[in-house]
Tab-separated table of C-alpha atoms in Angstrom:
chain	number	residue	atom	x	y	z
A	25	MET	CA	127.545	96.844	69.179
A	26	ASN	CA	125.630	93.803	70.603
A	27	ASN	CA	121.801	93.430	71.141
A	28	SER	CA	122.425	93.523	74.670
A	29	THR	CA	123.884	97.013	74.266
A	30	CYS	CA	120.927	97.939	71.971
A	31	ASN	CA	118.194	96.918	74.091
A	32	PHE	CA	119.482	98.886	77.002
A	33	HIS	CA	117.172	101.004	78.913
A	34	TYR	CA	117.203	102.767	82.123
A	35	ASP	CA	113.858	101.516	84.230
A	36	SER	CA	113.899	104.262	86.476
A	37	ASP	CA	110.988	105.140	88.735
A	38	LEU	CA	112.379	108.612	89.893
A	39	ILE	CA	108.832	109.885	88.884
A	40	GLY	CA	106.822	107.810	91.377
A	41	GLY	CA	108.422	110.081	94.169
A	42	PRO	CA	111.357	110.501	96.780
A	43	LEU	CA	111.845	108.185	99.989
A	44	MET	CA	108.433	108.187	101.646
A	45	VAL	CA	109.905	107.022	104.749
A	46	ARG	CA	106.383	106.691	106.553
A	47	GLU	CA	104.998	105.218	103.724
A	48	SER	CA	107.811	102.725	103.374
A	49	ARG	CA	107.778	101.637	106.769
A	50	ILE	CA	104.127	100.291	106.379
A	51	VAL	CA	104.803	98.660	103.133
A	52	ALA	CA	107.733	96.790	104.834
A	53	GLU	CA	105.442	95.901	107.540
A	54	LEU	CA	103.154	94.463	104.982
A	55	LEU	CA	105.886	92.721	103.037
A	56	LEU	CA	107.197	91.060	106.275
A	57	ALA	CA	103.642	89.621	106.945
A	58	ASP	CA	103.738	88.298	103.553
A	59	VAL	CA	100.458	89.129	102.929
A	60	ASP	CA	98.405	88.224	100.036
A	61	ASP	CA	96.992	90.013	97.096
A	62	ALA	CA	93.641	90.522	98.968
A	63	ALA	CA	95.021	91.551	102.339
A	64	TRP	CA	97.342	93.967	100.377
A	65	ARG	CA	94.510	95.245	98.617
A	66	THR	CA	92.736	95.313	101.968
A	67	ALA	CA	95.175	97.505	103.448
A	68	ILE	CA	96.536	99.715	100.944
A	69	ILE	CA	92.536	100.583	99.488
A	70	ASP	CA	90.193	99.685	101.920
A	71	ASP	CA	91.901	100.591	105.263
A	72	ASN	CA	94.055	103.331	103.638
A	73	CYS	CA	97.050	102.447	105.394
A	74	LEU	CA	99.714	105.146	103.706
A	75	GLN	CA	96.890	108.124	104.492
A	76	LYS	CA	96.415	109.074	100.920
A	77	THR	CA	93.135	111.554	99.776
A	78	ARG	CA	92.629	109.018	96.752
A	79	PRO	CA	92.743	105.220	96.126
A	80	ALA	CA	94.736	105.686	92.603
A	81	THR	CA	97.596	107.586	94.807
A	82	ALA	CA	97.524	105.119	97.523
A	83	ARG	CA	98.006	101.888	94.670
A	84	ARG	CA	100.675	104.089	93.028
A	85	VAL	CA	102.815	104.948	95.830
A	86	ALA	CA	102.298	101.451	97.259
A	87	GLN	CA	103.698	99.601	94.074
A	88	ALA	CA	106.350	101.845	93.714
A	89	ILE	CA	107.804	101.534	97.177
A	90	ARG	CA	106.990	97.904	97.152
A	91	LYS	CA	108.948	97.700	93.619
A	92	ARG	CA	111.784	99.598	95.496
A	93	LEU	CA	112.004	97.307	98.604
A	94	GLU	CA	111.644	93.875	96.879
A	95	ARG	CA	114.629	94.779	95.490
A	96	LEU	CA	116.424	94.156	98.619
A	97	PRO	CA	115.975	91.100	101.168
A	98	SER	CA	114.033	91.242	103.720
A	99	PRO	CA	116.519	91.984	106.601
A	100	PHE	CA	116.322	95.399	104.981
A	101	TRP	CA	112.451	95.350	105.525
A	102	GLN	CA	112.839	94.783	108.953
A	103	ALA	CA	115.506	97.434	109.681
A	104	LEU	CA	113.486	100.206	108.115
A	105	ARG	CA	110.145	99.031	109.599
A	106	ASP	CA	112.072	98.579	113.512
A	107	GLY	CA	114.977	101.479	112.918
A	108	ASP	CA	115.030	104.978	114.137
A	109	GLU	CA	114.468	107.810	111.708
A	110	GLN	CA	117.898	107.787	110.697
A	111	LEU	CA	118.423	103.754	109.746
A	112	ALA	CA	114.944	103.755	108.066
A	113	ILE	CA	116.187	107.019	105.772
A	114	GLN	CA	119.383	105.449	104.851
A	115	VAL	CA	117.626	101.732	103.980
A	116	ALA	CA	115.089	103.672	102.108
A	117	PHE	CA	117.600	105.406	99.954
A	118	CYS	CA	119.360	101.984	99.697
A	119	ALA	CA	116.331	100.806	98.104
A	120	ALA	CA	116.020	103.829	96.126
A	121	LEU	CA	119.457	103.209	94.786
A	122	ALA	CA	118.964	99.158	94.020
A	123	ARG	CA	115.428	100.165	91.805
A	124	ASN	CA	117.016	102.731	90.046
A	125	LEU	CA	120.348	102.613	88.130
A	126	LEU	CA	119.873	106.124	86.850
A	127	LEU	CA	120.112	107.552	90.644
A	128	LEU	CA	122.874	105.175	91.170
A	129	GLU	CA	124.775	106.100	88.507
A	130	PHE	CA	124.487	109.799	89.126
A	131	VAL	CA	125.340	109.505	92.497
A	132	GLU	CA	128.492	107.519	91.654
A	133	ASP	CA	129.517	109.424	88.793
A	134	VAL	CA	128.450	113.469	89.648
A	135	VAL	CA	127.695	113.616	93.372
A	136	ALA	CA	130.835	111.521	94.443
A	137	ASP	CA	132.815	113.869	91.966
A	138	ALA	CA	131.644	116.733	93.510
A	139	PHE	CA	133.049	115.694	97.106
A	140	VAL	CA	136.372	114.705	95.183
A	141	VAL	CA	136.860	118.228	93.483
A	142	GLN	CA	135.680	119.976	96.396
A	143	ALA	CA	132.353	121.689	95.168
A	144	GLU	CA	130.023	123.624	97.268
A	145	ALA	CA	126.784	122.593	95.791
A	146	LEU	CA	125.283	120.441	92.930
A	147	ALA	CA	123.817	122.836	90.045
A	148	PRO	CA	120.636	121.492	88.312
A	149	TYR	CA	122.122	121.829	84.852
A	150	GLN	CA	124.629	118.511	86.205
A	151	TRP	CA	121.207	116.224	85.904
A	152	GLU	CA	120.717	117.704	82.339
A	153	GLU	CA	124.231	116.992	81.336
A	154	PHE	CA	124.395	113.538	83.357
A	155	LEU	CA	121.389	112.314	81.068
A	156	ALA	CA	122.614	113.805	77.741
A	157	GLU	CA	125.435	111.721	78.569
A	158	ARG	CA	123.348	108.273	79.475
A	159	SER	CA	121.404	108.990	76.369
A	160	ALA	CA	124.431	107.489	74.278
A	161	ARG	CA	123.543	104.034	76.089
A	162	ASP	CA	119.751	104.621	76.147
A	163	PRO	CA	118.669	106.744	73.298
A	164	ALA	CA	114.884	106.840	74.750
A	165	ILE	CA	116.621	109.370	77.121
A	166	ALA	CA	116.307	111.707	74.148
A	167	GLY	CA	112.781	111.455	73.820
A	168	TRP	CA	111.913	112.198	77.408
A	169	THR	CA	109.776	115.210	78.026
A	170	ALA	CA	111.326	118.449	79.539
A	171	SER	CA	108.864	117.982	82.113
A	172	SER	CA	109.726	114.393	83.491
A	173	ARG	CA	113.255	115.415	83.157
A	174	GLN	CA	112.632	117.890	85.317
A	175	LYS	CA	110.400	115.993	87.622
A	176	MET	CA	113.294	113.259	87.873
A	177	ARG	CA	116.189	115.738	88.786
A	178	GLN	CA	113.326	117.292	91.525
A	179	VAL	CA	112.732	113.973	92.827
A	180	ALA	CA	116.734	112.770	92.537
A	181	PHE	CA	117.704	115.806	94.663
A	182	ARG	CA	114.752	115.806	97.093
A	183	MET	CA	116.197	111.932	98.178
A	184	LEU	CA	119.635	113.403	98.148
A	185	TYR	CA	118.053	116.308	100.741
A	186	GLU	CA	116.565	113.502	102.776
A	187	VAL	CA	119.225	111.098	103.590
A	188	GLY	CA	121.251	114.373	104.166
A	189	VAL	CA	123.692	115.036	101.287
A	190	ILE	CA	121.877	117.852	100.061
A	191	ALA	CA	121.887	120.465	103.159
A	192	ASP	CA	119.758	123.333	101.797
A	193	ASN	CA	117.635	124.561	98.751
A	194	HIS	CA	120.592	125.881	97.381
A	195	HIS	CA	121.760	122.275	96.511
A	196	GLN	CA	124.741	122.622	99.205
A	197	ILE	CA	126.215	119.552	99.571
A	198	GLN	CA	127.350	117.834	102.607
A	199	PRO	CA	129.226	114.421	103.549
A	200	LEU	CA	126.829	111.705	104.371
A	201	VAL	CA	127.557	109.894	107.749
A	202	VAL	CA	126.709	106.237	107.054
A	203	ARG	CA	125.344	103.801	109.755
A	204	ASP	CA	127.439	100.987	110.239
A	205	ASP	CA	124.492	98.830	110.592
A	206	VAL	CA	123.565	99.849	106.848
A	207	LEU	CA	126.977	99.052	105.308
A	208	THR	CA	126.865	95.651	107.461
A	209	LEU	CA	123.510	94.749	105.976
A	210	LEU	CA	124.737	95.862	102.550
A	211	GLU	CA	128.126	93.668	102.988
A	212	CYS	CA	126.396	90.758	104.580
A	213	HIS	CA	123.648	90.731	101.876
A	214	HIS	CA	126.263	91.548	98.763
A	215	GLN	CA	125.052	94.664	97.510
A	216	ASP	CA	128.353	95.964	96.842
A	217	ARG	CA	127.700	98.104	94.359
A	218	ILE	CA	125.417	100.124	96.925
A	219	ARG	CA	128.065	100.039	99.548
A	220	ARG	CA	130.770	101.658	97.518
A	221	CYS	CA	128.089	103.984	96.849
A	222	LEU	CA	127.743	105.047	99.941
A	223	LEU	CA	131.197	105.020	101.243
A	224	ALA	CA	131.897	107.542	98.224
A	225	LEU	CA	129.660	109.877	100.188
A	226	ARG	CA	131.467	109.940	103.959
A	227	PRO	CA	133.711	112.136	105.021
A	228	LEU	CA	137.340	112.263	103.755
């Protein structure tokens, strides 16, 4: 085993929250304006543009969203800011996938497979089984607390609900009608893995 394999770890921000589309539109606007650090602080902390009850919460949410959006080129930010609700949700989901390899692999390996075998729903244990498998690649996973693992599952499932893959509280799954403009953005900007991931969730 080489050093790159030994040192691999999942850099996930799933505990940071679900898609947060309203807040993501605001952060996208700030990124498109290319504001400096002072203007960023003014907007997030002083003006409380995200409408959070505590400055620390506003700072944390803004940073989490920024790290997701910065994984994608600026045309995605514009689509998120200016698009209708469905477009904004799907772009925010793409950003979450770009930021979270763990989420991307869960969708690729577990959610997509559920459609192949025509399963009716996702079960919480599937997240635990998935993490157990991935711990062979990243041993640090074995040290994650039960509460952290549960929180990550809740956020991952919440994202799938927000984008429309999970239909209800019983985690019933349904195909995702992926927007053509989202697929075009992904293709034009060489986000091939995310594009394939979304295509695997479409109706057969």
